[in-house]
Amino acid sequence: MDFPADLPTRVARARHVIFFTGAGVSAESGIPTFRDAQSGLWSRFDAAELATPEAFARDPALVWGWYEWRRMKVLTARPNAAHEAIAALAADCRVSVVTQNVDDLHERAGSKVCAHLHGHLNRPRCIDCGSPARHPAGIPAVVEDGARIPPPTCMKCGGMVRPGVVWFGESLPPADWQAAMEAIGSADLLFSVGTSSLVWPAAEIPVWAAQHGACVVQVNPQPTALDEIAAYNLHGAAGCVLPALLMAARTA
Ligand code: BV8
Ligand code: ZN
């Protein structure tokens, strides 16, 4: 795979690299991206419609069933070569993973994730008292076209349990946001990997990193609004581009 001549050396010399990732980094693990998560029953729904407090209030079993379907996808998936290349780079330099994803594939590849900006599929909590809840053991038996599954109830107060993700209209977890801001303060290279750069305020992160002097490299088969900000746009799949580039950097 060919890269701009100076990019492998740029990566090799980086002291602190941020990987800002979106759903596309998990696509090659078989996890539908946010915008094409809609297949079967879900094709009748706009994901942004389902990922809201209003949708959960209106039809908790539909929304909980959607998250159980996604959790089943993640439980039956494996980290791909992109997740693994990101984890491996941490042996050579400081790496901060700032992800918009709610799956745990970065962690399962060995990365220590500095910020989960949009929460975690694996951290359900009570909508009333906020107590952490637990998913039933094993893999959800959710049929492909999705199923209405009534959410569990809180062991502490009997309230309804909700997914531990950040819905549209909800603010981002302050500690994760703070960690991402701190990383921007000292990063000299930021990879934006597999995100349509359409969800705010996360979409600002590569822009702020560039303003702080970091070199921004985008990895995405499609162009996005970030193309005009990024110093390099690598139009390819993360699972091919990242291992090849990080390998080239090792021998640069
Ligand atoms: C908030 C968790 C305010 C749930 C998600 C300006 C400022 C602030 C807010 C707003 C604003 N303008 C609008 C808003 C509101 C809103 C927003 O951004 N709306 C959008 C639709 C316009 N933002 C919010 O509501 C945020 N909250 O601002 O609160 C506030 C302030 C104070 C007090 C109270 C409230 C919260 C947003 C978080 C929403 N939750 N996820 C869940 O997962 O179900 S967002 C969801 O979409 C995903 O988590 C993901 O993070 C996000 C973006 O999706 P991507 O990851 O980019 O995935 P997508 O499918 O879009 O793209 C995949 C890309 O991968 C594509 O480009 C594709 O080409 C590429 N790809 C495919 N295959 C590969 C690949 N790339 C590489 N390799 C491959 N193989
Ligand atoms: Zn409770």
XYZ file of N, CA, C and O in Angstrom, residues 12-163:
608
model
N 6.547 7.663 12.739
C 7.672 7.103 13.525
C 8.199 8.121 14.526
O 8.630 7.766 15.621
N 8.129 9.410 14.174
C 8.715 10.438 15.059
C 7.710 10.977 16.073
O 8.064 11.745 16.964
N 6.432 10.551 15.947
C 5.395 11.116 16.837
C 5.683 10.732 18.286
O 6.126 9.618 18.577
N 5.410 11.687 19.185
C 5.640 11.404 20.612
C 4.326 11.017 21.295
O 4.285 10.219 22.213
N 3.211 11.620 20.830
C 1.912 11.327 21.460
C 0.854 11.294 20.350
O 0.602 12.313 19.725
N 0.303 10.107 20.122
C -0.668 9.912 19.041
C -2.071 9.692 19.626
O -2.251 8.847 20.519
N -3.045 10.467 19.142
C -4.448 10.218 19.511
C -5.086 9.417 18.375
O -4.897 9.748 17.199
N -5.797 8.362 18.730
C -6.675 7.678 17.759
C -8.103 8.059 18.134
O -8.604 7.651 19.188
N -8.706 8.874 17.308
C -10.102 9.297 17.504
C -10.940 8.393 16.606
O -10.846 8.465 15.377
N -11.721 7.487 17.219
C -12.359 6.457 16.370
C -13.881 6.538 16.420
O -14.476 6.959 17.413
N -14.476 6.067 15.337
C -15.931 5.952 15.212
C -16.282 4.546 14.770
O -15.430 3.655 14.715
N -17.540 4.378 14.427
C -18.076 3.036 14.135
C -17.303 2.313 13.038
O -17.239 1.083 12.998
N -16.679 3.064 12.129
C -15.969 2.440 11.003
C -14.795 1.586 11.431
O -14.419 0.636 10.747
N -14.207 1.870 12.616
C -13.055 1.059 13.060
C -13.533 -0.338 13.463
O -12.759 -1.293 13.435
N -14.813 -0.481 13.771
C -15.342 -1.808 14.135
C -16.064 -2.483 12.972
O -16.552 -3.611 13.104
N -16.138 -1.774 11.830
C -16.906 -2.334 10.692
C -16.344 -3.688 10.254
O -17.097 -4.636 9.997
N -15.011 -3.805 10.224
C -14.420 -5.075 9.733
C -14.484 -6.183 10.781
O -14.056 -7.298 10.531
N -15.035 -5.847 11.941
C -15.330 -6.895 12.932
C -16.776 -7.362 12.773
O -17.266 -8.167 13.565
N -17.463 -6.781 11.776
C -18.851 -7.189 11.532
C -19.871 -6.395 12.317
O -21.060 -6.731 12.365
N -19.421 -5.303 12.958
C -20.365 -4.462 13.706
C -20.909 -3.399 12.757
O -20.126 -2.621 12.198
N -22.225 -3.396 12.506
C -22.764 -2.409 11.559
C -22.405 -0.991 12.018
O -22.461 -0.702 13.223
N -22.027 -0.135 11.071
C -21.748 1.239 11.480
C -23.073 1.894 11.850
O -24.147 1.370 11.560
N -22.966 3.048 12.514
C -24.154 3.667 13.064
C -25.178 3.945 11.979
O -26.357 3.697 12.152
N -24.685 4.397 10.843
C -25.609 4.755 9.780
C -26.061 3.567 8.964
O -27.054 3.626 8.286
N -25.353 2.436 9.026
C -25.949 1.280 8.342
C -26.272 0.189 9.351
O -26.371 -0.968 9.041
N -26.485 0.629 10.615
C -26.888 -0.359 11.640
C -28.308 -0.813 11.350
O -28.853 -1.684 11.971
N -28.919 -0.139 10.349
C -30.341 -0.403 10.165
C -30.545 -1.493 9.116
O -30.541 -1.233 7.934
N -30.678 -2.710 9.572
C -31.051 -3.774 8.611
C -32.219 -4.532 9.254
O -32.461 -4.418 10.427
N -32.977 -5.238 8.457
C -34.133 -5.960 8.994
C -35.124 -4.962 9.582
O -35.373 -3.899 9.029
N -35.667 -5.317 10.764
C -36.667 -4.449 11.418
C -36.135 -3.031 11.523
O -36.854 -2.060 11.357
N -34.810 -2.940 11.777
C -34.281 -1.621 12.086
C -34.251 -0.725 10.857
O -34.041 0.480 10.991
N -34.445 -1.317 9.667
C -34.359 -0.437 8.483
C -35.522 0.566 8.496
O -35.487 1.587 7.849
N -36.564 0.256 9.312
C -37.696 1.206 9.357
C -37.409 2.353 10.311
O -38.213 3.255 10.489
N -36.226 2.268 11.006
C -35.966 3.295 12.025
C -34.687 4.048 11.685
O -33.763 3.490 11.136
N -34.659 5.300 12.024
C -33.419 6.070 11.910
C -32.702 5.898 13.249
O -33.277 6.161 14.310
N -31.434 5.443 13.175
C -30.687 5.156 14.415
C -30.750 6.352 15.367
O -30.939 6.204 16.568
N -30.636 7.539 14.799
C -30.646 8.726 15.674
C -32.000 8.847 16.366
O -32.112 9.426 17.442
N -33.039 8.231 15.768
C -34.366 8.236 16.388
C -34.395 7.310 17.595
O -34.966 7.604 18.624
N -33.733 6.141 17.431
C -33.777 5.133 18.513
C -32.850 5.527 19.660
O -33.120 5.215 20.814
N -31.751 6.230 19.331
C -30.731 6.538 20.360
C -31.101 7.840 21.076
O -30.324 8.804 21.100
N -32.320 7.867 21.638
C -32.766 9.075 22.347
C -33.551 8.691 23.605
O -34.201 7.641 23.641
N -33.523 9.561 24.625
C -34.318 9.285 25.832
C -35.815 9.196 25.514
O -36.552 8.415 26.097
N -36.251 9.996 24.520
C -37.672 10.004 24.159
C -38.092 8.642 23.601
O -39.170 8.137 23.931
N -37.240 8.055 22.758
C -37.595 6.748 22.165
C -37.690 5.702 23.273
O -38.612 4.881 23.315
N -36.775 5.796 24.247
C -36.781 4.793 25.330
C -38.006 4.982 26.206
O -38.645 4.027 26.628
N -38.381 6.239 26.429
C -39.576 6.500 27.254
C -40.827 5.993 26.537
O -41.721 5.418 27.137
N -40.845 6.181 25.224
C -42.023 5.814 24.420
C -42.150 4.293 24.275
O -43.238 3.747 24.435
N -41.027 3.624 24.038
C -41.090 2.177 23.782
C -39.819 1.502 24.305
O -38.929 1.162 23.534
N -39.728 1.360 25.632
C -38.489 0.827 26.220
C -38.087 -0.547 25.680
O -36.912 -0.803 25.441
N -39.076 -1.396 25.397
C -38.737 -2.757 24.935
C -38.119 -2.720 23.539
O -37.210 -3.494 23.221
N -38.599 -1.791 22.684
C -38.028 -1.698 21.324
C -36.574 -1.242 21.414
O -35.678 -1.829 20.813
N -36.345 -0.197 22.215
C -34.982 0.360 22.298
C -34.044 -0.625 23.000
O -32.938 -0.889 22.516
N -34.535 -1.219 24.099
C -33.681 -2.196 24.782
C -33.360 -3.377 23.859
O -32.216 -3.845 23.795
N -34.357 -3.799 23.050
C -34.130 -4.906 22.103
C -33.076 -4.546 21.077
O -32.220 -5.364 20.708
N -33.056 -3.283 20.644
C -32.044 -2.826 19.659
C -30.651 -2.894 20.261
O -29.700 -3.389 19.652
N -30.557 -2.450 21.509
C -29.219 -2.492 22.158
C -28.788 -3.924 22.450
O -27.613 -4.259 22.361
N -29.757 -4.792 22.770
C -29.397 -6.207 23.001
C -28.926 -6.847 21.688
O -27.979 -7.631 21.657
N -29.557 -6.464 20.572
C -29.120 -6.960 19.245
C -27.696 -6.488 18.976
O -26.812 -7.270 18.605
N -27.397 -5.212 19.274
C -26.054 -4.680 19.068
C -25.068 -5.333 20.036
O -23.933 -5.657 19.680
N -25.528 -5.589 21.278
C -24.612 -6.206 22.244
C -24.285 -7.629 21.795
O -23.147 -8.103 21.926
N -25.278 -8.313 21.227
C -25.040 -9.681 20.716
C -24.005 -9.639 19.594
O -23.078 -10.443 19.547
N -24.107 -8.605 18.716
C -23.149 -8.453 17.627
C -21.741 -8.289 18.189
O -20.774 -8.889 17.713
N -21.627 -7.465 19.237
C -20.282 -7.198 19.794
C -19.737 -8.443 20.499
O -18.569 -8.813 20.346
N -20.622 -9.130 21.246
C -20.159 -10.326 21.979
C -19.682 -11.421 21.023
O -18.797 -12.203 21.350
N -20.282 -11.470 19.829
C -19.911 -12.538 18.885
C -18.853 -12.051 17.891
O -18.523 -12.748 16.950
N -18.337 -10.813 18.113
C -17.318 -10.259 17.201
C -15.940 -10.355 17.847
O -15.810 -10.653 19.027
N -14.929 -10.098 17.010
C -13.554 -10.052 17.532
C -12.908 -8.739 17.075
O -13.255 -8.223 16.012
N -11.960 -8.218 17.858
C -11.246 -7.034 17.389
C -10.626 -7.335 16.022
O -10.253 -8.482 15.726
N -10.517 -6.304 15.166
C -9.927 -6.545 13.844
C -8.505 -5.974 13.794
O -7.995 -5.454 14.794
N -7.875 -6.039 12.636
C -6.462 -5.642 12.507
C -6.249 -4.168 12.833
O -5.159 -3.766 13.257
N -7.293 -3.361 12.670
C -7.144 -1.928 13.018
C -7.032 -1.771 14.536
O -6.128 -1.092 15.042
N -7.941 -2.419 15.258
C -7.872 -2.353 16.733
C -6.505 -2.863 17.206
O -5.884 -2.283 18.110
N -6.032 -3.932 16.569
C -4.774 -4.550 17.011
C -3.570 -3.668 16.693
O -2.659 -3.504 17.505
N -3.610 -2.998 15.520
C -2.490 -2.116 15.157
C -2.422 -0.922 16.117
O -1.342 -0.499 16.542
N -3.591 -0.410 16.488
C -3.643 0.725 17.431
C -3.080 0.294 18.783
O -2.256 0.989 19.395
N -3.471 -0.888 19.229
C -2.974 -1.384 20.531
C -1.458 -1.603 20.470
O -0.731 -1.247 21.411
N -0.955 -2.107 19.333
C 0.485 -2.430 19.219
C 1.340 -1.162 19.231
O 2.446 -1.141 19.787
N 0.794 -0.060 18.680
C 1.611 1.160 18.585
C 1.976 1.678 19.978
O 2.986 2.337 20.165
N 1.140 1.333 20.965
C 1.376 1.856 22.324
C 2.712 1.367 22.885
O 3.215 1.915 23.864
N 3.301 0.338 22.226
C 4.623 -0.133 22.683
C 5.728 0.821 22.213
O 6.828 0.843 22.766
N 5.401 1.642 21.181
C 6.455 2.494 20.603
C 6.358 3.948 21.048
O 7.330 4.683 21.028
N 5.128 4.388 21.384
C 4.986 5.802 21.783
C 3.702 5.941 22.595
O 2.933 4.991 22.735
N 3.502 7.160 23.124
C 2.290 7.382 23.938
C 1.081 7.395 22.999
O 1.103 8.101 21.978
N 0.070 6.604 23.298
C -1.137 6.518 22.465
C -2.350 6.811 23.349
O -2.468 6.270 24.450
N -3.239 7.693 22.866
C -4.506 7.951 23.584
C -5.646 7.564 22.656
O -5.765 8.123 21.557
N -6.441 6.586 23.074
C -7.612 6.189 22.281
C -8.833 6.952 22.808
O -9.209 6.821 23.976
N -9.395 7.778 21.931
C -10.604 8.552 22.257
C -11.674 8.042 21.310
O -11.602 8.294 20.104
N -12.605 7.249 21.844
C -13.548 6.609 20.922
C -14.968 7.117 21.109
O -15.377 7.470 22.224
N -15.712 7.151 19.997
C -17.147 7.454 20.037
C -17.928 6.146 20.173
O -19.141 6.168 20.331
N -17.220 5.025 20.049
C -17.906 3.726 20.013
C -18.288 3.263 21.411
O -17.640 3.615 22.398
N -19.327 2.484 21.457
C -19.826 1.984 22.753
C -19.436 0.510 22.936
O -19.750 -0.088 23.962
N -18.712 -0.040 21.929
C -18.276 -1.442 22.077
C -16.950 -1.481 22.834
O -16.353 -0.434 23.097
N -16.500 -2.713 23.170
C -15.249 -2.835 23.947
C -14.147 -3.482 23.111
O -13.230 -4.125 23.639
N -14.209 -3.319 21.790
C -13.235 -3.987 20.923
C -11.823 -3.394 21.058
O -10.834 -4.115 20.961
N -11.724 -2.093 21.307
C -10.373 -1.538 21.556
C -9.767 -2.202 22.795
O -8.599 -2.609 22.781
N -10.553 -2.308 23.847
C -10.030 -2.926 25.086
C -9.676 -4.386 24.844
O -8.625 -4.867 25.301
N -10.502 -5.085 24.100
C -10.236 -6.519 23.868
C -9.015 -6.721 22.963
O -8.410 -7.779 22.942
N -8.616 -5.652 22.233
C -7.392 -5.747 21.416
C -6.170 -5.385 22.260
O -5.036 -5.519 21.811
N -6.401 -4.877 23.477
C -5.280 -4.548 24.371
C -5.073 -3.071 24.597
O -4.139 -2.672 25.298
N -5.908 -2.221 23.999
C -5.746 -0.771 24.220
C -6.326 -0.380 25.572
O -7.316 -0.953 26.030
N -5.717 0.642 26.173
C -6.315 1.275 27.348
C -7.041 2.502 26.782
O -6.393 3.382 26.207
N -8.353 2.537 26.863
C -9.111 3.621 26.233
C -9.175 4.822 27.179
O -9.573 4.691 28.331
N -8.722 5.961 26.666
C -8.676 7.169 27.529
C -10.046 7.802 27.642
O -10.385 8.418 28.647
N -10.888 7.656 26.611
C -12.223 8.278 26.693
C -13.216 7.515 25.830
O -12.959 7.274 24.654
N -14.322 7.135 26.485
C -15.476 6.588 25.748
C -16.511 7.721 25.718
O -17.352 7.846 26.603
N -16.418 8.577 24.699
C -17.213 9.819 24.683
C -18.712 9.554 24.708
O -19.488 10.368 25.200
N -19.145 8.411 24.142
C -20.578 8.142 24.058
C -20.997 6.939 24.895
O -22.020 6.325 24.635
N -20.201 6.634 25.910
C -20.591 5.616 26.879
C -20.220 4.203 26.462
O -19.414 3.998 25.552
N -20.840 3.256 27.145
C -20.476 1.833 27.019
C -21.727 0.967 26.920
O -22.630 1.091 27.757
N -21.704 0.058 25.948
C -22.794 -0.932 25.861
C -22.838 -1.796 27.119
O -23.895 -2.292 27.502
N -21.655 -2.003 27.743
C -21.575 -2.968 28.851
C -21.811 -2.353 30.222
O -21.477 -2.968 31.231
N -22.341 -1.122 30.255
C -22.541 -0.518 31.591
C -23.980 -0.034 31.755
O -24.211 1.167 31.942
N -24.959 -0.932 31.704
C -26.338 -0.488 31.897
C -26.522 0.074 33.311
O -25.751 -0.236 34.217
N -27.519 0.946 33.468
C -27.721 1.509 34.815
C -29.200 1.794 35.010
O -29.971 1.917 34.046
N -29.577 1.949 36.266
C -30.981 2.227 36.582
C -31.309 3.670 36.177
O -30.562 4.600 36.501
N -32.420 3.817 35.477
C -32.800 5.151 34.986
C -33.257 6.024 36.157
O -33.229 7.246 36.080
N -33.643 5.408 37.289
C -34.132 6.193 38.436
C -33.037 6.489 39.458
O -32.719 7.629 39.728
N -32.395 5.432 39.958
C -31.415 5.709 41.041
C -29.984 5.710 40.511
O -29.050 6.023 41.248
N -29.806 5.366 39.252
C -28.472 5.443 38.644
C -27.562 4.280 38.996
O -26.425 4.207 38.541
N -28.072 3.322 39.832
C -27.200 2.183 40.217
C -26.776 1.397 38.985
O -27.610 1.157 38.085
N -25.514 0.972 38.973
C -25.084 0.104 37.871
C -25.930 -1.173 37.881
O -26.320 -1.670 38.944
N -26.252 -1.667 36.707
C -27.040 -2.912 36.613
C -26.201 -3.944 35.857
O -25.124 -3.617 35.358
N -26.695 -5.153 35.846
C -25.931 -6.179 35.145
C -26.784 -6.772 34.018
O -27.997 -6.941 34.181
N -26.134 -7.076 32.906
C -26.861 -7.794 31.850
C -26.996 -9.255 32.288
O -26.149 -9.765 33.017
N -28.042 -9.923 31.790
C -28.134 -11.376 32.052
C -26.882 -12.055 31.473
O -26.322 -11.570 30.478
N -26.425 -13.132 32.072
C -25.218 -13.831 31.593
C -25.471 -14.353 30.178
O -26.613 -14.543 29.752
N -24.373 -14.523 29.445
C -24.470 -15.160 28.124
C -24.804 -14.174 27.022
O -24.907 -12.969 27.238
N -25.010 -14.749 25.841
C -25.241 -13.909 24.653
C -26.747 -13.732 24.456
O -27.485 -14.715 24.503
N -27.179 -12.497 24.290
C -28.634 -12.287 24.140
C -29.154 -13.095 22.945
O -28.543 -13.096 21.886
N -30.267 -13.767 23.154
C -30.855 -14.564 22.048
C -31.748 -13.624 21.243
O -32.972 -13.690 21.320
N -31.081 -12.680 20.551
C -31.869 -11.670 19.823
C -31.863 -12.037 18.341
O -30.813 -12.139 17.740
N -33.029 -12.247 17.761
C -33.065 -12.597 16.339
C -32.565 -11.410 15.527
O -32.584 -10.275 15.983
N -32.032 -11.732 14.298
C -31.408 -10.706 13.474
C -32.322 -9.494 13.282
O -31.906 -8.368 13.317
N -33.660 -9.773 13.123
C -34.468 -8.590 12.772
C -34.866 -7.833 14.035
O -35.725 -6.986 14.013
N -34.189 -8.207 15.140
C -34.430 -7.420 16.344
C -35.693 -7.885 17.023
O -36.588 -8.431 16.407
N -35.781 -7.702 18.289
C -36.972 -8.180 19.026
C -37.250 -7.175 20.138
O -36.340 -6.530 20.642
N -38.500 -7.067 20.507
C -38.843 -6.216 21.655
C -38.467 -6.990 22.909
O -38.958 -8.118 23.083
N -37.578 -6.422 23.700
C -37.197 -7.108 24.945
C -37.402 -6.123 26.100
O -36.734 -5.082 26.146
N -38.311 -6.414 27.021
C -38.520 -5.478 28.134
C -37.215 -5.325 28.921
O -36.561 -6.328 29.216
N -36.800 -4.086 29.187
C -35.560 -3.900 29.949
C -35.687 -4.504 31.344
O -36.798 -4.571 31.884
N -34.576 -4.919 31.936
C -34.615 -5.454 33.300
C -34.968 -4.352 34.307
O -34.992 -3.170 33.953
N -35.264 -4.759 35.524
C -35.541 -3.742 36.557
C -34.399 -3.715 37.571
O -33.690 -4.702 37.760
N -34.240 -2.553 38.147
C -33.144 -2.296 39.088
C -33.311 -3.151 40.347
O -34.407 -3.199 40.943
N -32.211 -3.792 40.778
C -32.278 -4.645 41.983
C -32.474 -3.782 43.224
O -32.981 -4.220 44.241
N -32.044 -2.522 43.103
C -32.058 -1.655 44.299
C -33.432 -1.012 44.484
O -33.974 -0.976 45.576
N -33.985 -0.466 43.394
C -35.199 0.353 43.594
C -36.349 -0.074 42.696
O -37.420 0.528 42.725
N -36.107 -1.093 41.846
C -37.208 -1.537 40.986
C -37.425 -0.659 39.772
O -38.323 -0.898 38.960
N -36.551 0.361 39.627
C -36.678 1.235 38.447
C -36.275 0.491 37.173
O -35.757 -0.626 37.222
N -36.503 1.143 36.023
C -36.183 0.509 34.745
C -34.677 0.680 34.471
O -34.102 1.726 34.777
N -34.060 -0.343 33.912
C -32.634 -0.268 33.560
C -32.520 0.242 32.122
O -33.311 -0.150 31.254
N -31.546 1.141 31.898
C -31.335 1.717 30.557
C -29.927 1.379 30.086
O -29.045 1.088 30.902
N -29.667 1.466 28.765
C -28.298 1.246 28.284
C -27.355 2.336 28.811
O -27.789 3.489 29.016
